[in-house]
Amino acid sequence: MARRQAASAGTSANEAAPPPEKRRRVRIKPEERYREFVSKAVELFAEVGFDAGTRELAQRLDVTQPLLYRYFPSKGDLISAVYKEIYLDRWKPGWSGMIEDESEPLRTRLQHFYEDYTETIFTPEWLRIYMFAGLRGVDINARYVVNVETDLLMPMARAVRRELGLDPDAPIRPEEVELFWTLHGGIFYYGVRKVVYGFACPIGKEQMIANAVAAFLDGAASVMRGFAAEDASAPTAPSTRRRSPGSRR
């Protein structure tokens, strides 16, 4: 009898208990969701490359593809957002000014610039995405190279010209740009070996930069003087400007 009463009392208590509260969905602001999508896309492309698609990204985000398409209508839009996040937003406009600031010796300027620049790019996501983009023909590399040549290598060429007493305002030859790519590419590949391949580099980054800059500047002086001599001895092209009627000949 007592057991029945206890069971009956338990049943009544259960029936009287309020239903468990439904889990409330947390509403995420569109800008926060956008940043989350881009951040996860960076992780995905850095891990597996650009063969990954929006379906895999949606699975990792635990969202539907239609929701993802609301923010990125195509994979190209997603890649552009990743490019902005990794390459444009991390680019420092002051780098070109640092290179051409004559208040410090040239070697010191280049040392400081490359220390700061490599601090920015020597990360797994930066380097791995850059390499995957080159292998798959994604235009991230082509867009970025324009920035490097215009805002880094050409200022370096002008700075070295000033150091050598050459005309910094004369047109920069393609050969000069290629010359500075040898310095830039060598420093870049140190990061690839260390960060992407996981090799144990025998010297630290700062010493590597110092060695690369010193060796480059010592060799670049004679090469750039040779370019200047070639330009000076080249025949001047005749003027193609039209003369107005009655002007002197």
PDB file of C-alpha atoms in Angstrom:
ATOM      1  CA  MET A   1       0.000   0.000   0.000  1.00  0.00           C
ATOM      2  CA  ALA A   2       2.800   2.367   0.937  1.00  0.00           C
ATOM      3  CA  ARG A   3       4.632   1.538  -2.291  1.00  0.00           C
ATOM      4  CA  ARG A   4       1.506   2.314  -4.336  1.00  0.00           C
ATOM      5  CA  GLN A   5       1.105   5.618  -2.582  1.00  0.00           C
ATOM      6  CA  ALA A   6       4.751   6.473  -3.194  1.00  0.00           C
ATOM      7  CA  ALA A   7       4.488   5.489  -6.859  1.00  0.00           C
ATOM      8  CA  SER A   8       1.282   7.460  -7.192  1.00  0.00           C
ATOM      9  CA  ALA A   9       2.891  10.460  -5.527  1.00  0.00           C
ATOM     10  CA  GLY A  10       5.881  10.179  -7.894  1.00  0.00           C
ATOM     11  CA  THR A  11       3.610  10.036 -10.931  1.00  0.00           C
ATOM     12  CA  SER A  12       1.723  13.081  -9.765  1.00  0.00           C
ATOM     13  CA  ALA A  13       4.931  14.961  -9.164  1.00  0.00           C
ATOM     14  CA  ASN A  14       6.188  14.111 -12.642  1.00  0.00           C
ATOM     15  CA  GLU A  15       2.927  15.180 -14.223  1.00  0.00           C
ATOM     16  CA  ALA A  16       3.006  18.432 -12.307  1.00  0.00           C
ATOM     17  CA  ALA A  17       6.631  19.197 -13.214  1.00  0.00           C
ATOM     18  CA  PRO A  18       6.972  21.872 -15.923  1.00  0.00           C
ATOM     19  CA  PRO A  19       8.382  20.734 -19.278  1.00  0.00           C
ATOM     20  CA  PRO A  20      12.123  21.296 -19.737  1.00  0.00           C
ATOM     21  CA  GLU A  21      12.908  24.694 -21.188  1.00  0.00           C
ATOM     22  CA  LYS A  22      13.628  24.597 -24.900  1.00  0.00           C
ATOM     23  CA  ARG A  23      17.189  25.450 -25.898  1.00  0.00           C
ATOM     24  CA  ARG A  24      17.324  28.964 -27.231  1.00  0.00           C
ATOM     25  CA  ARG A  25      19.178  29.602 -30.457  1.00  0.00           C
ATOM     26  CA  VAL A  26      21.865  32.219 -30.158  1.00  0.00           C
ATOM     27  CA  ARG A  27      21.429  34.777 -32.889  1.00  0.00           C
ATOM     28  CA  ILE A  28      24.776  35.666 -34.454  1.00  0.00           C
ATOM     29  CA  LYS A  29      25.258  39.068 -36.013  1.00  0.00           C
ATOM     30  CA  PRO A  30      25.941  38.983 -39.762  1.00  0.00           C
ATOM     31  CA  GLU A  31      29.371  40.614 -39.394  1.00  0.00           C
ATOM     32  CA  GLU A  32      30.381  38.074 -36.749  1.00  0.00           C
ATOM     33  CA  ARG A  33      29.179  35.195 -38.892  1.00  0.00           C
ATOM     34  CA  TYR A  34      31.067  36.618 -41.882  1.00  0.00           C
ATOM     35  CA  ARG A  35      34.308  36.751 -39.877  1.00  0.00           C
ATOM     36  CA  GLU A  36      33.716  33.205 -38.657  1.00  0.00           C
ATOM     37  CA  PHE A  37      33.205  31.961 -42.223  1.00  0.00           C
ATOM     38  CA  VAL A  38      36.357  33.685 -43.486  1.00  0.00           C
ATOM     39  CA  SER A  39      38.434  32.455 -40.557  1.00  0.00           C
ATOM     40  CA  LYS A  40      37.329  28.870 -41.131  1.00  0.00           C
ATOM     41  CA  ALA A  41      37.954  29.219 -44.880  1.00  0.00           C
ATOM     42  CA  VAL A  42      41.516  30.347 -44.128  1.00  0.00           C
ATOM     43  CA  GLU A  43      42.027  27.235 -41.988  1.00  0.00           C
ATOM     44  CA  LEU A  44      40.536  24.991 -44.654  1.00  0.00           C
ATOM     45  CA  PHE A  45      42.540  26.342 -47.599  1.00  0.00           C
ATOM     46  CA  ALA A  46      45.755  26.374 -45.575  1.00  0.00           C
ATOM     47  CA  GLU A  47      45.195  22.744 -44.617  1.00  0.00           C
ATOM     48  CA  VAL A  48      44.054  21.110 -47.865  1.00  0.00           C
ATOM     49  CA  GLY A  49      44.425  23.745 -50.584  1.00  0.00           C
ATOM     50  CA  PHE A  50      41.950  25.106 -53.085  1.00  0.00           C
ATOM     51  CA  ASP A  51      40.490  21.753 -54.087  1.00  0.00           C
ATOM     52  CA  ALA A  52      38.284  22.155 -51.037  1.00  0.00           C
ATOM     53  CA  GLY A  53      34.844  23.542 -51.857  1.00  0.00           C
ATOM     54  CA  THR A  54      31.958  25.296 -50.207  1.00  0.00           C
ATOM     55  CA  ARG A  55      30.339  21.975 -49.262  1.00  0.00           C
ATOM     56  CA  GLU A  56      33.325  20.994 -47.109  1.00  0.00           C
ATOM     57  CA  LEU A  57      33.482  24.458 -45.592  1.00  0.00           C
ATOM     58  CA  ALA A  58      29.768  24.360 -44.717  1.00  0.00           C
ATOM     59  CA  GLN A  59      30.294  20.982 -43.032  1.00  0.00           C
ATOM     60  CA  ARG A  60      33.147  22.339 -40.944  1.00  0.00           C
ATOM     61  CA  LEU A  61      31.059  25.336 -39.948  1.00  0.00           C
ATOM     62  CA  ASP A  62      28.031  23.141 -39.257  1.00  0.00           C
ATOM     63  CA  VAL A  63      25.837  25.342 -41.451  1.00  0.00           C
ATOM     64  CA  THR A  64      23.929  24.779 -44.655  1.00  0.00           C
ATOM     65  CA  GLN A  65      25.372  25.615 -48.046  1.00  0.00           C
ATOM     66  CA  PRO A  66      22.488  28.017 -48.804  1.00  0.00           C
ATOM     67  CA  LEU A  67      23.458  30.025 -45.714  1.00  0.00           C
ATOM     68  CA  LEU A  68      27.077  30.101 -46.855  1.00  0.00           C
ATOM     69  CA  TYR A  69      25.981  31.251 -50.321  1.00  0.00           C
ATOM     70  CA  ARG A  70      24.197  34.216 -48.775  1.00  0.00           C
ATOM     71  CA  TYR A  71      27.614  35.561 -47.785  1.00  0.00           C
ATOM     72  CA  PHE A  72      29.697  34.161 -50.653  1.00  0.00           C
ATOM     73  CA  PRO A  73      27.669  33.520 -53.840  1.00  0.00           C
ATOM     74  CA  SER A  74      30.626  31.723 -55.441  1.00  0.00           C
ATOM     75  CA  LYS A  75      33.896  30.081 -54.479  1.00  0.00           C
ATOM     76  CA  GLY A  76      35.662  32.993 -56.174  1.00  0.00           C
ATOM     77  CA  ASP A  77      34.016  35.395 -53.734  1.00  0.00           C
ATOM     78  CA  LEU A  78      35.232  33.248 -50.862  1.00  0.00           C
ATOM     79  CA  ILE A  79      38.799  33.205 -52.222  1.00  0.00           C
ATOM     80  CA  SER A  80      38.715  37.005 -52.594  1.00  0.00           C
ATOM     81  CA  ALA A  81      37.669  37.313 -48.946  1.00  0.00           C
ATOM     82  CA  VAL A  82      40.530  35.031 -47.890  1.00  0.00           C
ATOM     83  CA  TYR A  83      42.965  37.077 -49.985  1.00  0.00           C
ATOM     84  CA  LYS A  84      41.828  40.271 -48.297  1.00  0.00           C
ATOM     85  CA  GLU A  85      42.052  38.712 -44.840  1.00  0.00           C
ATOM     86  CA  ILE A  86      45.533  37.216 -45.224  1.00  0.00           C
ATOM     87  CA  TYR A  87      47.321  39.422 -47.737  1.00  0.00           C
ATOM     88  CA  LEU A  88      45.707  42.840 -47.995  1.00  0.00           C
ATOM     89  CA  ASP A  89      44.724  43.402 -44.364  1.00  0.00           C
ATOM     90  CA  ARG A  90      48.176  42.342 -43.146  1.00  0.00           C
ATOM     91  CA  TRP A  91      50.001  44.522 -45.648  1.00  0.00           C
ATOM     92  CA  LYS A  92      51.547  47.589 -43.971  1.00  0.00           C
ATOM     93  CA  PRO A  93      51.492  50.786 -46.074  1.00  0.00           C
ATOM     94  CA  GLY A  94      54.470  52.101 -44.094  1.00  0.00           C
ATOM     95  CA  TRP A  95      56.855  49.473 -45.470  1.00  0.00           C
ATOM     96  CA  SER A  96      57.769  51.456 -48.589  1.00  0.00           C
ATOM     97  CA  GLY A  97      58.437  54.550 -46.479  1.00  0.00           C
ATOM     98  CA  MET A  98      60.615  52.510 -44.125  1.00  0.00           C
ATOM     99  CA  ILE A  99      62.734  51.370 -47.077  1.00  0.00           C
ATOM    100  CA  GLU A 100      63.269  54.888 -48.456  1.00  0.00           C
ATOM    101  CA  ASP A 101      63.677  56.740 -45.133  1.00  0.00           C
ATOM    102  CA  GLU A 102      67.221  58.102 -45.357  1.00  0.00           C
ATOM    103  CA  SER A 103      67.429  58.935 -41.656  1.00  0.00           C
ATOM    104  CA  GLU A 104      68.964  55.460 -41.190  1.00  0.00           C
ATOM    105  CA  PRO A 105      71.694  53.651 -43.150  1.00  0.00           C
ATOM    106  CA  LEU A 106      70.379  51.541 -46.014  1.00  0.00           C
ATOM    107  CA  ARG A 107      71.426  48.218 -44.524  1.00  0.00           C
ATOM    108  CA  THR A 108      69.699  49.089 -41.261  1.00  0.00           C
ATOM    109  CA  ARG A 109      66.513  50.037 -43.125  1.00  0.00           C
ATOM    110  CA  LEU A 110      66.445  46.800 -45.081  1.00  0.00           C
ATOM    111  CA  GLN A 111      67.183  44.792 -41.937  1.00  0.00           C
ATOM    112  CA  HIS A 112      64.309  46.423 -40.037  1.00  0.00           C
ATOM    113  CA  PHE A 113      61.945  46.093 -42.973  1.00  0.00           C
ATOM    114  CA  TYR A 114      62.613  42.400 -43.541  1.00  0.00           C
ATOM    115  CA  GLU A 115      62.371  41.607 -39.849  1.00  0.00           C
ATOM    116  CA  ASP A 116      58.921  43.205 -39.764  1.00  0.00           C
ATOM    117  CA  TYR A 117      57.849  41.770 -43.119  1.00  0.00           C
ATOM    118  CA  THR A 118      58.832  38.200 -42.232  1.00  0.00           C
ATOM    119  CA  GLU A 119      57.093  38.533 -38.883  1.00  0.00           C
ATOM    120  CA  THR A 120      53.938  39.122 -40.913  1.00  0.00           C
ATOM    121  CA  ILE A 121      54.282  36.430 -43.575  1.00  0.00           C
ATOM    122  CA  PHE A 122      56.131  33.608 -41.803  1.00  0.00           C
ATOM    123  CA  THR A 123      52.933  31.923 -40.627  1.00  0.00           C
ATOM    124  CA  PRO A 124      51.533  28.571 -41.785  1.00  0.00           C
ATOM    125  CA  GLU A 125      48.330  30.040 -43.231  1.00  0.00           C
ATOM    126  CA  TRP A 126      50.138  32.813 -45.152  1.00  0.00           C
ATOM    127  CA  LEU A 127      52.801  30.592 -46.697  1.00  0.00           C
ATOM    128  CA  ARG A 128      50.713  27.465 -47.278  1.00  0.00           C
ATOM    129  CA  ILE A 129      47.842  29.354 -48.948  1.00  0.00           C
ATOM    130  CA  TYR A 130      50.342  31.223 -51.133  1.00  0.00           C
ATOM    131  CA  MET A 131      51.942  27.986 -52.269  1.00  0.00           C
ATOM    132  CA  PHE A 132      48.623  26.174 -52.814  1.00  0.00           C
ATOM    133  CA  ALA A 133      47.410  29.141 -54.868  1.00  0.00           C
ATOM    134  CA  GLY A 134      50.430  28.922 -57.144  1.00  0.00           C
ATOM    135  CA  LEU A 135      50.009  25.195 -57.665  1.00  0.00           C
ATOM    136  CA  ARG A 136      46.296  25.445 -58.494  1.00  0.00           C
ATOM    137  CA  GLY A 137      46.482  28.578 -60.663  1.00  0.00           C
ATOM    138  CA  VAL A 138      44.472  30.731 -58.255  1.00  0.00           C
ATOM    139  CA  ASP A 139      45.277  34.397 -58.935  1.00  0.00           C
ATOM    140  CA  ILE A 140      46.235  35.245 -55.353  1.00  0.00           C
ATOM    141  CA  ASN A 141      49.923  35.132 -56.290  1.00  0.00           C
ATOM    142  CA  ALA A 142      49.530  37.340 -59.367  1.00  0.00           C
ATOM    143  CA  ARG A 143      47.693  39.995 -57.369  1.00  0.00           C
ATOM    144  CA  TYR A 144      50.192  39.935 -54.525  1.00  0.00           C
ATOM    145  CA  VAL A 145      53.279  40.086 -56.749  1.00  0.00           C
ATOM    146  CA  VAL A 146      52.100  43.422 -58.163  1.00  0.00           C
ATOM    147  CA  ASN A 147      52.110  44.863 -54.632  1.00  0.00           C
ATOM    148  CA  VAL A 148      55.566  43.455 -53.921  1.00  0.00           C
ATOM    149  CA  GLU A 149      57.109  44.893 -57.079  1.00  0.00           C
ATOM    150  CA  THR A 150      55.415  48.290 -56.845  1.00  0.00           C
ATOM    151  CA  ASP A 151      55.609  48.966 -53.118  1.00  0.00           C
ATOM    152  CA  LEU A 152      58.724  47.032 -52.057  1.00  0.00           C
ATOM    153  CA  LEU A 153      61.157  46.205 -54.850  1.00  0.00           C
ATOM    154  CA  MET A 154      60.949  49.496 -56.719  1.00  0.00           C
ATOM    155  CA  PRO A 155      61.479  51.534 -53.515  1.00  0.00           C
ATOM    156  CA  MET A 156      64.489  49.297 -52.819  1.00  0.00           C
ATOM    157  CA  ALA A 157      65.857  50.045 -56.288  1.00  0.00           C
ATOM    158  CA  ARG A 158      65.465  53.790 -55.728  1.00  0.00           C
ATOM    159  CA  ALA A 159      67.082  53.547 -52.290  1.00  0.00           C
ATOM    160  CA  VAL A 160      70.092  51.665 -53.649  1.00  0.00           C
ATOM    161  CA  ARG A 161      70.421  54.163 -56.496  1.00  0.00           C
ATOM    162  CA  ARG A 162      70.577  57.016 -53.998  1.00  0.00           C
ATOM    163  CA  GLU A 163      73.173  55.112 -52.008  1.00  0.00           C
ATOM    164  CA  LEU A 164      75.304  54.739 -55.138  1.00  0.00           C
ATOM    165  CA  GLY A 165      74.815  58.316 -56.322  1.00  0.00           C
ATOM    166  CA  LEU A 166      72.664  57.239 -59.283  1.00  0.00           C
ATOM    167  CA  ASP A 167      69.456  58.881 -60.506  1.00  0.00           C
ATOM    168  CA  PRO A 168      66.602  57.542 -58.338  1.00  0.00           C
ATOM    169  CA  ASP A 169      63.949  59.002 -60.638  1.00  0.00           C
ATOM    170  CA  ALA A 170      65.065  57.382 -63.884  1.00  0.00           C
ATOM    171  CA  PRO A 171      62.778  54.587 -65.115  1.00  0.00           C
ATOM    172  CA  ILE A 172      63.462  51.326 -63.306  1.00  0.00           C
ATOM    173  CA  ARG A 173      64.555  48.607 -65.680  1.00  0.00           C
ATOM    174  CA  PRO A 174      63.010  45.105 -65.587  1.00  0.00           C
ATOM    175  CA  GLU A 175      66.509  43.765 -64.941  1.00  0.00           C
ATOM    176  CA  GLU A 176      66.675  45.812 -61.753  1.00  0.00           C
ATOM    177  CA  VAL A 177      63.363  44.434 -60.531  1.00  0.00           C
ATOM    178  CA  GLU A 178      64.598  40.897 -61.181  1.00  0.00           C
ATOM    179  CA  LEU A 179      67.792  41.702 -59.292  1.00  0.00           C
ATOM    180  CA  PHE A 180      65.825  42.616 -56.192  1.00  0.00           C
ATOM    181  CA  TRP A 181      63.677  39.507 -56.549  1.00  0.00           C
ATOM    182  CA  THR A 182      66.826  37.486 -55.812  1.00  0.00           C
ATOM    183  CA  LEU A 183      67.073  39.120 -52.382  1.00  0.00           C
ATOM    184  CA  HIS A 184      63.342  38.963 -51.679  1.00  0.00           C
ATOM    185  CA  GLY A 185      62.927  35.406 -52.925  1.00  0.00           C
ATOM    186  CA  GLY A 186      65.867  34.099 -50.907  1.00  0.00           C
ATOM    187  CA  ILE A 187      64.461  35.506 -47.678  1.00  0.00           C
ATOM    188  CA  PHE A 188      60.995  34.210 -48.567  1.00  0.00           C
ATOM    189  CA  TYR A 189      62.304  30.688 -49.143  1.00  0.00           C
ATOM    190  CA  TYR A 190      63.885  30.637 -45.691  1.00  0.00           C
ATOM    191  CA  GLY A 191      60.342  30.891 -44.330  1.00  0.00           C
ATOM    192  CA  VAL A 192      59.121  28.135 -46.636  1.00  0.00           C
ATOM    193  CA  ARG A 193      61.845  25.773 -45.433  1.00  0.00           C
ATOM    194  CA  LYS A 194      61.265  26.605 -41.789  1.00  0.00           C
ATOM    195  CA  VAL A 195      57.484  27.012 -41.562  1.00  0.00           C
ATOM    196  CA  VAL A 196      56.098  24.834 -44.376  1.00  0.00           C
ATOM    197  CA  TYR A 197      58.697  22.069 -44.641  1.00  0.00           C
ATOM    198  CA  GLY A 198      59.590  22.092 -40.957  1.00  0.00           C
ATOM    199  CA  PHE A 199      63.335  22.077 -41.602  1.00  0.00           C
ATOM    200  CA  ALA A 200      65.684  23.028 -38.796  1.00  0.00           C
ATOM    201  CA  CYS A 201      67.406  26.102 -40.228  1.00  0.00           C
ATOM    202  CA  PRO A 202      70.996  26.398 -38.918  1.00  0.00           C
ATOM    203  CA  ILE A 203      70.855  30.141 -38.171  1.00  0.00           C
ATOM    204  CA  GLY A 204      68.177  32.439 -36.811  1.00  0.00           C
ATOM    205  CA  LYS A 205      65.984  34.667 -38.926  1.00  0.00           C
ATOM    206  CA  GLU A 206      67.662  37.961 -37.973  1.00  0.00           C
ATOM    207  CA  GLN A 207      71.127  36.640 -38.826  1.00  0.00           C
ATOM    208  CA  MET A 208      69.852  35.185 -42.095  1.00  0.00           C
ATOM    209  CA  ILE A 209      68.405  38.584 -43.074  1.00  0.00           C
ATOM    210  CA  ALA A 210      71.631  40.395 -42.143  1.00  0.00           C
ATOM    211  CA  ASN A 211      73.702  37.978 -44.233  1.00  0.00           C
ATOM    212  CA  ALA A 212      71.333  38.178 -47.210  1.00  0.00           C
ATOM    213  CA  VAL A 213      71.194  41.992 -47.180  1.00  0.00           C
ATOM    214  CA  ALA A 214      74.981  42.362 -46.844  1.00  0.00           C
ATOM    215  CA  ALA A 215      75.745  39.894 -49.618  1.00  0.00           C
ATOM    216  CA  PHE A 216      73.123  41.418 -51.888  1.00  0.00           C
ATOM    217  CA  LEU A 217      74.179  45.040 -51.463  1.00  0.00           C
ATOM    218  CA  ASP A 218      77.845  44.217 -51.972  1.00  0.00           C
ATOM    219  CA  GLY A 219      77.061  42.500 -55.255  1.00  0.00           C
ATOM    220  CA  ALA A 220      74.240  44.763 -56.410  1.00  0.00           C
ATOM    221  CA  ALA A 221      76.432  47.867 -56.489  1.00  0.00           C
ATOM    222  CA  SER A 222      78.495  46.796 -59.484  1.00  0.00           C
ATOM    223  CA  VAL A 223      75.465  45.397 -61.315  1.00  0.00           C
ATOM    224  CA  MET A 224      73.409  48.569 -60.932  1.00  0.00           C
ATOM    225  CA  ARG A 225      76.318  50.781 -61.921  1.00  0.00           C
ATOM    226  CA  GLY A 226      76.550  48.663 -65.058  1.00  0.00           C
ATOM    227  CA  PHE A 227      72.844  49.220 -65.769  1.00  0.00           C
ATOM    228  CA  ALA A 228      73.300  52.978 -65.337  1.00  0.00           C
ATOM    229  CA  ALA A 229      76.281  52.984 -67.706  1.00  0.00           C
ATOM    230  CA  GLU A 230      74.281  51.101 -70.341  1.00  0.00           C
ATOM    231  CA  ASP A 231      71.421  53.590 -70.062  1.00  0.00           C
ATOM    232  CA  ALA A 232      73.790  56.535 -70.334  1.00  0.00           C
ATOM    233  CA  SER A 233      75.442  55.174 -73.488  1.00  0.00           C
ATOM    234  CA  ALA A 234      72.165  54.188 -75.173  1.00  0.00           C
ATOM    235  CA  PRO A 235      71.175  56.461 -78.091  1.00  0.00           C
ATOM    236  CA  THR A 236      68.384  58.868 -77.317  1.00  0.00           C
ATOM    237  CA  ALA A 237      65.183  58.071 -79.180  1.00  0.00           C
ATOM    238  CA  PRO A 238      64.039  60.870 -81.487  1.00  0.00           C
ATOM    239  CA  SER A 239      61.194  62.982 -80.251  1.00  0.00           C
ATOM    240  CA  THR A 240      57.806  62.004 -81.627  1.00  0.00           C
ATOM    241  CA  ARG A 241      56.072  65.136 -80.417  1.00  0.00           C
ATOM    242  CA  ARG A 242      54.226  66.948 -83.153  1.00  0.00           C
ATOM    243  CA  ARG A 243      55.373  70.469 -83.916  1.00  0.00           C
ATOM    244  CA  SER A 244      52.717  73.091 -84.279  1.00  0.00           C
ATOM    245  CA  PRO A 245      52.505  74.913 -87.627  1.00  0.00           C
ATOM    246  CA  GLY A 246      55.015  77.758 -87.822  1.00  0.00           C
ATOM    247  CA  SER A 247      57.117  76.489 -84.947  1.00  0.00           C
ATOM    248  CA  ARG A 248      60.894  76.492 -85.109  1.00  0.00           C
ATOM    249  CA  ARG A 249      62.635  73.465 -86.490  1.00  0.00           C
TER     250      ARG A 249
END
